[in-house]
Coordinates of C-alpha atoms in Angstrom, one line a residue:
M1 CA 4.3 31.7 -6.4
R2 CA 7.9 30.5 -6.8
R3 CA 8.7 27.1 -5.3
R4 CA 11.3 27.0 -2.6
G5 CA 14.2 24.6 -2.7
P6 CA 15.7 22.6 -5.6
A7 CA 13.5 21.9 -8.6
L8 CA 11.7 18.5 -8.4
R9 CA 12.4 15.9 -11.0
P10 CA 9.1 14.9 -12.8
L11 CA 7.7 11.6 -11.8
L12 CA 6.5 9.9 -15.0
L13 CA 4.8 6.6 -14.7
S14 CA 4.7 3.9 -17.3
D15 CA 1.4 2.2 -18.2
E16 CA 2.4 -0.9 -16.3
E17 CA 3.5 1.0 -13.2
R18 CA 0.2 3.0 -13.2
A19 CA -1.8 -0.2 -13.6
A20 CA 0.0 -1.8 -10.6
L21 CA -0.4 1.2 -8.4
T22 CA -4.1 1.5 -9.2
R23 CA -4.5 -2.2 -8.5
W24 CA -2.8 -1.7 -5.1
V25 CA -5.1 1.2 -4.3
R26 CA -8.3 -0.6 -5.3
R27 CA -7.6 -4.1 -4.0
V28 CA -9.5 -4.9 -0.8
S29 CA -6.7 -7.1 0.6
S30 CA -3.9 -4.6 0.1
A31 CA -2.2 -3.3 3.2
Q32 CA -3.4 0.2 4.0
A33 CA 0.2 1.5 4.2
L34 CA 1.0 0.1 0.7
A35 CA -2.3 1.6 -0.7
L36 CA -1.4 5.0 0.8
R37 CA 2.1 4.9 -0.8
A38 CA 0.5 4.0 -4.1
R39 CA -1.9 7.0 -3.8
V40 CA 1.1 9.3 -3.1
V41 CA 2.9 8.2 -6.2
L42 CA -0.2 8.4 -8.4
A43 CA -0.9 11.9 -7.1
C44 CA 2.7 13.0 -7.9
D45 CA 2.5 11.6 -11.5
G46 CA 2.8 14.0 -14.4
S47 CA 5.2 16.2 -16.3
N48 CA 4.0 19.4 -14.5
V49 CA 5.3 18.5 -11.1
P50 CA 2.5 19.0 -8.5
S51 CA 3.4 20.7 -5.2
I52 CA 4.4 18.4 -2.4
V53 CA 2.4 20.4 0.1
G54 CA -0.6 20.3 -2.3
V55 CA -0.4 16.5 -2.6
A56 CA 0.0 16.2 1.2
R57 CA -3.1 18.4 1.8
E58 CA -5.1 16.5 -0.8
L59 CA -4.3 13.1 0.8
G60 CA -4.5 14.4 4.4
I61 CA -0.8 13.4 5.3
T62 CA 2.4 15.3 6.0
A63 CA 4.6 16.8 3.3
D64 CA 7.5 14.7 4.7
T65 CA 5.6 11.5 4.0
V66 CA 5.0 12.6 0.4
R67 CA 8.7 13.5 0.0
K68 CA 9.8 10.2 1.4
W69 CA 7.6 7.9 -0.9
R70 CA 8.1 10.1 -4.0
R71 CA 11.9 10.0 -3.5
R72 CA 11.9 6.2 -2.8
F73 CA 9.8 5.5 -5.9
L74 CA 12.1 7.6 -8.1
A75 CA 15.1 5.7 -6.7
E76 CA 13.7 2.1 -6.6
G77 CA 10.5 2.0 -8.6
L78 CA 7.6 -0.2 -7.4
D79 CA 9.9 -2.3 -5.2
G80 CA 10.7 0.8 -3.2
L81 CA 7.1 1.0 -2.0
V82 CA 7.0 -2.5 -0.5
D83 CA 7.8 -2.9 3.2
E84 CA 11.4 -3.9 3.9
P85 CA 12.2 -6.7 6.4
R86 CA 12.6 -5.3 9.9
P87 CA 15.0 -6.5 12.7
G88 CA 13.7 -8.7 15.4
R89 CA 12.3 -12.1 15.9
P90 CA 11.4 -13.8 12.6
P91 CA 7.7 -14.3 12.1
T92 CA 6.3 -17.7 13.1
I93 CA 3.6 -17.5 10.4
A94 CA 4.5 -17.1 6.8
V95 CA 3.2 -14.0 4.9
D96 CA 1.5 -16.3 2.4
E97 CA -0.5 -18.0 5.1
I98 CA -1.6 -14.6 6.6
E99 CA -2.6 -13.4 3.2
A100 CA -4.6 -16.6 2.5
V101 CA -6.5 -16.2 5.8
V102 CA -7.3 -12.5 5.1
V103 CA -8.5 -13.3 1.5
A104 CA -10.5 -16.2 2.7
T105 CA -12.3 -14.2 5.4
L106 CA -13.0 -11.3 3.0
E107 CA -14.0 -13.3 0.0
E108 CA -15.5 -16.6 1.2
I109 CA -18.6 -17.5 3.2
P110 CA -18.1 -20.2 5.8
R111 CA -20.0 -23.4 5.6
N112 CA -23.5 -23.3 7.2
A113 CA -23.2 -19.6 8.1
T114 CA -23.8 -16.2 6.6
H115 CA -20.6 -14.6 7.9
W116 CA -17.5 -15.3 9.9
S117 CA -17.6 -15.1 13.7
R118 CA -15.2 -15.9 16.5
S119 CA -17.1 -19.0 17.4
S120 CA -17.0 -20.3 13.9
C121 CA -13.3 -19.6 13.7
R122 CA -12.7 -21.6 16.9
A123 CA -14.8 -24.5 15.6
T124 CA -12.6 -24.7 12.5
E125 CA -9.5 -24.6 14.6
S126 CA -10.6 -27.5 16.7
V127 CA -11.3 -29.6 13.6
R128 CA -7.7 -29.1 12.4

């Protein structure tokens, strides 16, 4: 079947870009939105341009979402997939601090316990 609209430019990833995208998809501490964007770009990779509707169906998202992230990656590369700053009140907690807490809760075991709980988190807050 003939594709409607203008011909799509092939999205060809370098080895470094493919490795970074794969790392974002597999990393436990990656934001789910970033992991989805990486999956979209990886699914669109190749000289034989896959159908946008086919990629959307495969990933369970809309075709507009696939178009958006494919277009953004072609224009800006990996930097185009990262969230941009948004208007509003500046955050009171730095992104590095948030990431450190998430990584600690996912990868470390608290002292004298087998898992994190709300009470153990409160106990460590009162110590600070």
